């Protein structure tokens, strides 16, 4: 049995990783660690994790994590790099933070206040690439993997097929997305109080100010084989979890509008976690909650000359913890779908 430690287990992402590991047949939960919550019982912080309620959170340090086969790091941005550097090369390290996602040091410096730590293999297995490859090709057997951000997951998988196929243009990508409040983490923030969020939606990170923007551009540039640019506007929705993104792009000259949807269908026909819905059916966040799924729908607005792709993803499951477990499966040589839910929770 492979032993897995979870650092940052007191947060939403760490708790979700633990929920998934409880159902994983090949990964045994080892140490669970935290920062300021070290010494507390896990059940006081995550009462829904009943089988782990009596576990005591340990300090997050390399000595505690080093004795494991896998270490999941669910830490604040900028905290993973120093810790990962102290872990043995044989430990598979899956980082859920942003520390190793960006290849560009300049892009990192625009959004984060710590030194750029470099980049690790990027953990979005389904991302289509020019020439017919997928990002999973670099993940099998990897010892260090950077888990994607939640917004980049739904948006990148929504637009990448059209860029690889050349049916959409990469220089005028526009995305408006709504996220549940858990995307902001578990820390107390006045603007996330129930009385502030209920019955209200609000934009944030407007005008290129969201830190996921360079990650999305990096993914879509890779898919297009040339630079991509995106105008990304995130909004806060009055729900705990889930992301609904509406992504649009200019239809490429000469592209047949009637053949566009088939590009996405062909791209994802064999992907267990990415589904193009039947024509006329649109993604809903309610249908992905608790699952490792991305649901997509594609339409062509011929009047505007644009392709519209709607995507729904659970920001805590496929958007973070599910992707982390999926990447661990690939790194360990397990079936990619092991321990991951293919069905959501309803109602």
XYZ file of C-alpha atoms in Angstrom:
347
model
C 0.000 0.000 0.000
C 1.347 3.438 -0.990
C 1.427 5.978 1.851
C 0.296 9.535 1.142
C 0.714 12.610 3.329
C -1.428 15.735 3.017
C 0.139 19.047 3.980
C -2.308 21.878 4.551
C -5.020 19.414 5.519
C -7.046 22.001 7.438
C -7.964 23.977 4.292
C -10.670 23.302 1.747
C -8.287 21.755 -0.795
C -6.570 19.597 1.804
C -9.897 18.402 3.158
C -11.075 17.515 -0.341
C -7.912 15.525 -1.022
C -8.544 13.559 2.164
C -12.154 12.900 1.151
C -10.980 11.426 -2.136
C -8.159 9.423 -0.555
C -10.629 7.742 1.791
C -12.134 6.054 -1.283
C -8.820 5.292 -2.990
C -7.974 1.567 -2.977
C -4.221 2.020 -3.466
C -3.331 5.055 -1.360
C -3.232 4.933 2.431
C -3.526 8.208 4.317
C -0.415 8.886 6.378
C 0.419 12.163 8.094
C -2.011 15.072 7.938
C -0.367 18.409 8.658
C -1.224 22.069 9.089
C 0.272 25.390 10.089
C -1.623 27.372 12.715
C -4.065 24.471 13.253
C -1.348 21.953 14.144
C -2.247 20.048 17.309
C -5.995 20.127 16.679
C -8.172 17.122 15.896
C -9.098 16.960 12.239
C -12.737 16.363 13.205
C -13.025 19.824 14.730
C -12.076 21.402 11.385
C -13.547 18.937 8.876
C -16.446 17.257 10.715
C -17.583 15.624 7.462
C -14.423 13.469 7.419
C -15.777 11.141 10.099
C -13.289 8.261 9.542
C -10.425 10.697 10.178
C -12.020 12.688 12.991
C -9.539 11.584 15.668
C -6.438 12.281 13.595
C -4.295 15.033 15.108
C -2.845 17.587 12.715
C 0.949 17.592 12.823
C 3.317 20.447 12.031
C 4.093 20.874 8.351
C 7.781 20.099 8.021
C 9.987 17.954 5.772
C 10.692 15.410 8.499
C 7.001 14.511 8.810
C 6.454 14.335 5.043
C 9.669 12.583 4.024
C 8.627 9.097 5.119
C 5.820 8.883 2.575
C 5.572 7.756 -1.027
C 3.427 10.740 -2.020
C 3.141 14.205 -0.498
C 0.186 16.386 -1.477
C 0.933 20.053 -0.780
C -2.247 22.093 -0.292
C -0.443 25.188 0.942
C -0.813 28.938 0.331
C 0.900 30.218 -2.800
C 4.604 30.776 -2.271
C 4.944 28.207 0.529
C 5.488 24.971 -1.400
C 8.848 25.648 -3.044
C 10.993 25.758 0.088
C 9.308 22.684 1.535
C 9.529 20.654 -1.679
C 13.241 21.410 -1.954
C 13.816 19.558 1.317
C 11.927 16.395 0.360
C 13.772 13.342 -1.001
C 13.804 12.928 -4.780
C 11.985 9.603 -4.423
C 8.888 11.186 -2.896
C 6.214 12.039 -5.440
C 5.307 15.659 -4.670
C 1.973 16.963 -5.962
C 1.722 20.726 -5.460
C -1.782 22.208 -5.452
C -0.462 25.769 -5.164
C 0.794 28.061 -7.899
C 4.505 27.830 -7.099
C 5.528 25.668 -10.063
C 2.790 26.316 -12.639
C 4.242 29.256 -14.535
C 7.181 28.918 -16.889
C 7.737 32.680 -17.128
C 9.496 34.380 -14.196
C 8.146 37.740 -15.407
C 4.560 36.463 -15.342
C 5.110 35.127 -11.815
C 6.543 38.438 -10.598
C 3.480 40.358 -11.838
C 1.145 38.441 -9.526
C 3.181 37.012 -6.631
C 5.581 38.494 -4.096
C 7.985 35.544 -3.726
C 10.856 34.526 -6.040
C 9.980 32.401 -9.044
C 10.742 28.773 -8.145
C 10.745 27.420 -11.705
C 8.216 25.068 -13.260
C 7.288 21.405 -12.871
C 5.400 19.119 -15.280
C 1.942 20.638 -15.545
C -0.823 18.404 -14.239
C -3.618 18.719 -16.784
C -3.586 15.269 -18.422
C -6.385 15.960 -20.911
C -4.899 19.163 -22.368
C -4.639 18.570 -26.148
C -1.396 19.639 -27.820
C -0.356 20.258 -31.420
C 0.559 17.064 -33.228
C -2.003 14.923 -31.423
C -0.330 14.570 -28.029
C -1.763 15.214 -24.583
C -0.202 16.722 -21.493
C -0.487 13.330 -19.729
C 2.459 12.161 -21.835
C 4.853 14.000 -19.509
C 3.130 12.994 -16.258
C 3.567 9.214 -16.227
C 6.313 8.455 -13.724
C 6.962 12.115 -12.842
C 8.244 12.795 -9.322
C 7.157 16.447 -9.189
C 3.854 17.728 -10.608
C 2.167 21.140 -10.485
C -1.629 20.906 -10.216
C -3.501 23.466 -12.378
C -5.582 26.278 -10.962
C -9.347 25.848 -10.839
C -10.264 28.516 -13.400
C -7.540 27.377 -15.838
C -8.912 23.832 -15.696
C -12.363 24.619 -17.086
C -11.218 27.420 -19.403
C -8.166 25.697 -20.902
C -10.029 22.476 -21.634
C -12.873 24.514 -23.128
C -10.775 26.400 -25.683
C -7.757 24.177 -26.377
C -9.435 21.792 -28.885
C -10.365 24.658 -31.200
C -6.873 26.134 -31.018
C -5.161 22.824 -31.770
C -7.482 22.263 -34.733
C -7.108 25.844 -35.956
C -10.848 26.574 -36.049
C -10.598 29.501 -33.612
C -8.152 32.406 -33.409
C -5.871 32.706 -30.340
C -5.578 36.497 -30.236
C -9.098 37.496 -29.154
C -10.158 35.102 -26.393
C -12.785 36.420 -23.969
C -13.883 34.586 -20.823
C -16.379 35.466 -18.110
C -16.559 32.922 -15.292
C -18.448 32.577 -12.018
C -16.974 30.769 -9.021
C -18.278 29.674 -5.661
C -16.798 31.195 -2.538
C -14.642 28.185 -1.600
C -12.270 29.248 -4.372
C -11.066 32.019 -2.065
C -9.973 29.569 0.631
C -11.130 28.973 4.184
C -9.734 32.111 5.799
C -12.221 34.597 7.218
C -12.823 37.491 4.818
C -15.525 40.117 5.231
C -16.597 40.079 1.574
C -17.191 36.314 1.770
C -19.578 36.439 4.727
C -22.959 34.885 4.036
C -24.723 38.209 4.473
C -22.482 39.765 1.815
C -22.664 36.922 -0.728
C -26.230 35.625 -0.509
C -28.415 37.009 -3.285
C -25.532 38.885 -4.890
C -22.883 38.479 -7.593
C -19.805 40.651 -8.041
C -16.792 40.824 -10.353
C -13.207 40.876 -9.129
C -9.733 40.804 -10.655
C -11.124 42.849 -13.566
C -8.872 44.143 -16.327
C -6.322 41.344 -16.321
C -5.866 41.432 -12.562
C -6.558 37.779 -11.759
C -3.479 35.680 -11.080
C -4.786 32.781 -13.152
C -4.637 34.854 -16.353
C -1.002 34.039 -17.237
C -1.562 30.354 -16.512
C -4.536 30.255 -18.870
C -2.557 32.075 -21.567
C 0.358 29.686 -21.083
C -1.921 26.669 -21.630
C -3.706 28.125 -24.635
C -0.477 29.310 -26.253
C 0.836 25.763 -25.921
C -2.311 24.403 -27.557
C -2.255 26.980 -30.366
C 1.460 26.662 -31.055
C 1.708 30.461 -30.964
C 0.968 33.244 -28.447
C -2.596 33.473 -27.169
C -4.139 36.431 -25.375
C -7.156 36.382 -23.110
C -9.478 38.897 -21.502
C -10.601 37.140 -18.319
C -13.269 38.451 -15.947
C -14.019 36.307 -12.888
C -17.130 36.814 -10.780
C -18.107 35.645 -7.317
C -21.338 33.644 -7.186
C -23.527 32.946 -4.113
C -22.704 29.224 -3.909
C -20.080 27.254 -1.952
C -18.388 25.489 -4.860
C -18.409 25.167 -8.629
C -17.252 27.207 -11.637
C -19.245 28.060 -14.737
C -17.133 29.639 -17.487
C -18.320 31.090 -20.788
C -15.398 31.283 -23.201
C -15.588 32.831 -26.662
C -13.159 33.095 -29.574
C -13.222 34.390 -33.139
C -14.008 31.754 -35.731
C -10.919 31.234 -37.890
C -11.123 32.295 -41.547
C -12.279 29.378 -43.680
C -13.542 27.330 -40.735
C -16.853 25.591 -41.423
C -19.332 26.606 -38.677
C -21.212 23.333 -39.128
C -18.079 21.278 -38.412
C -16.866 23.157 -35.327
C -18.667 21.171 -32.649
C -17.296 17.898 -34.001
C -13.760 19.095 -33.178
C -14.545 19.057 -29.453
C -16.388 15.750 -29.705
C -13.409 14.069 -31.385
C -10.935 15.583 -28.964
C -12.623 14.289 -25.830
C -14.379 11.139 -27.020
C -12.020 8.893 -25.033
C -11.448 11.169 -22.029
C -13.162 9.779 -18.898
C -13.358 13.125 -17.108
C -14.204 15.557 -19.929
C -17.617 15.299 -21.564
C -19.135 17.232 -24.439
C -22.842 17.252 -23.681
C -25.530 16.367 -26.233
C -26.358 19.270 -28.506
C -28.782 21.652 -26.851
C -27.853 20.614 -23.292
C -25.821 23.165 -21.338
C -23.459 22.619 -18.404
C -24.616 23.364 -14.875
C -22.459 23.564 -11.779
C -25.024 21.393 -9.972
C -24.141 18.471 -12.231
C -20.411 18.405 -11.430
C -20.401 18.992 -7.668
C -18.313 16.340 -5.931
C -17.144 14.819 -9.219
C -13.904 14.892 -11.192
C -15.775 15.922 -14.339
C -15.612 18.830 -16.740
C -18.842 19.291 -18.714
C -18.721 21.244 -21.987
C -21.047 22.569 -24.649
C -20.066 24.268 -27.911
C -22.024 26.606 -30.154
C -21.234 28.932 -33.058
C -22.576 32.487 -33.056
C -22.472 33.009 -36.808
C -23.773 36.575 -36.572
C -20.799 37.586 -34.412
C -18.387 35.154 -36.028
C -17.489 33.626 -32.676
C -17.365 30.192 -31.101
C -18.897 29.923 -27.621
C -17.851 27.176 -25.198
C -19.525 26.811 -21.801
C -17.804 24.678 -19.163
C -18.665 23.586 -15.638
C -16.267 22.160 -13.073
C -16.176 21.676 -9.310
C -13.334 23.963 -8.248
C -12.452 21.758 -5.269
C -12.640 18.364 -6.990
C -11.533 18.404 -10.638
C -10.349 21.988 -10.128
C -7.906 21.020 -7.363
C -8.010 17.824 -5.289
C -9.304 15.520 -7.996
C -6.639 16.729 -10.392
C -4.043 16.124 -7.673
C -5.135 12.512 -7.163
C -5.408 11.998 -10.933
C -1.797 13.191 -11.321
C -0.638 10.980 -8.451
C -2.226 8.001 -10.194
C -0.261 8.764 -13.357
C 2.971 9.309 -11.452
C 2.574 5.987 -9.632
C 1.611 3.966 -12.691
C -1.977 3.416 -11.532
C -5.073 3.648 -13.678
C -5.726 7.368 -14.062
C -9.323 7.118 -12.855
C -8.595 5.181 -9.640
C -10.431 6.556 -6.626
C -12.006 9.444 -8.537
C -15.791 10.028 -8.723
C -17.352 9.999 -12.184
C -20.739 11.107 -10.885
C -21.789 14.304 -9.159
C -24.094 14.789 -6.180
C -27.711 15.821 -6.670
C -29.811 17.640 -5.773
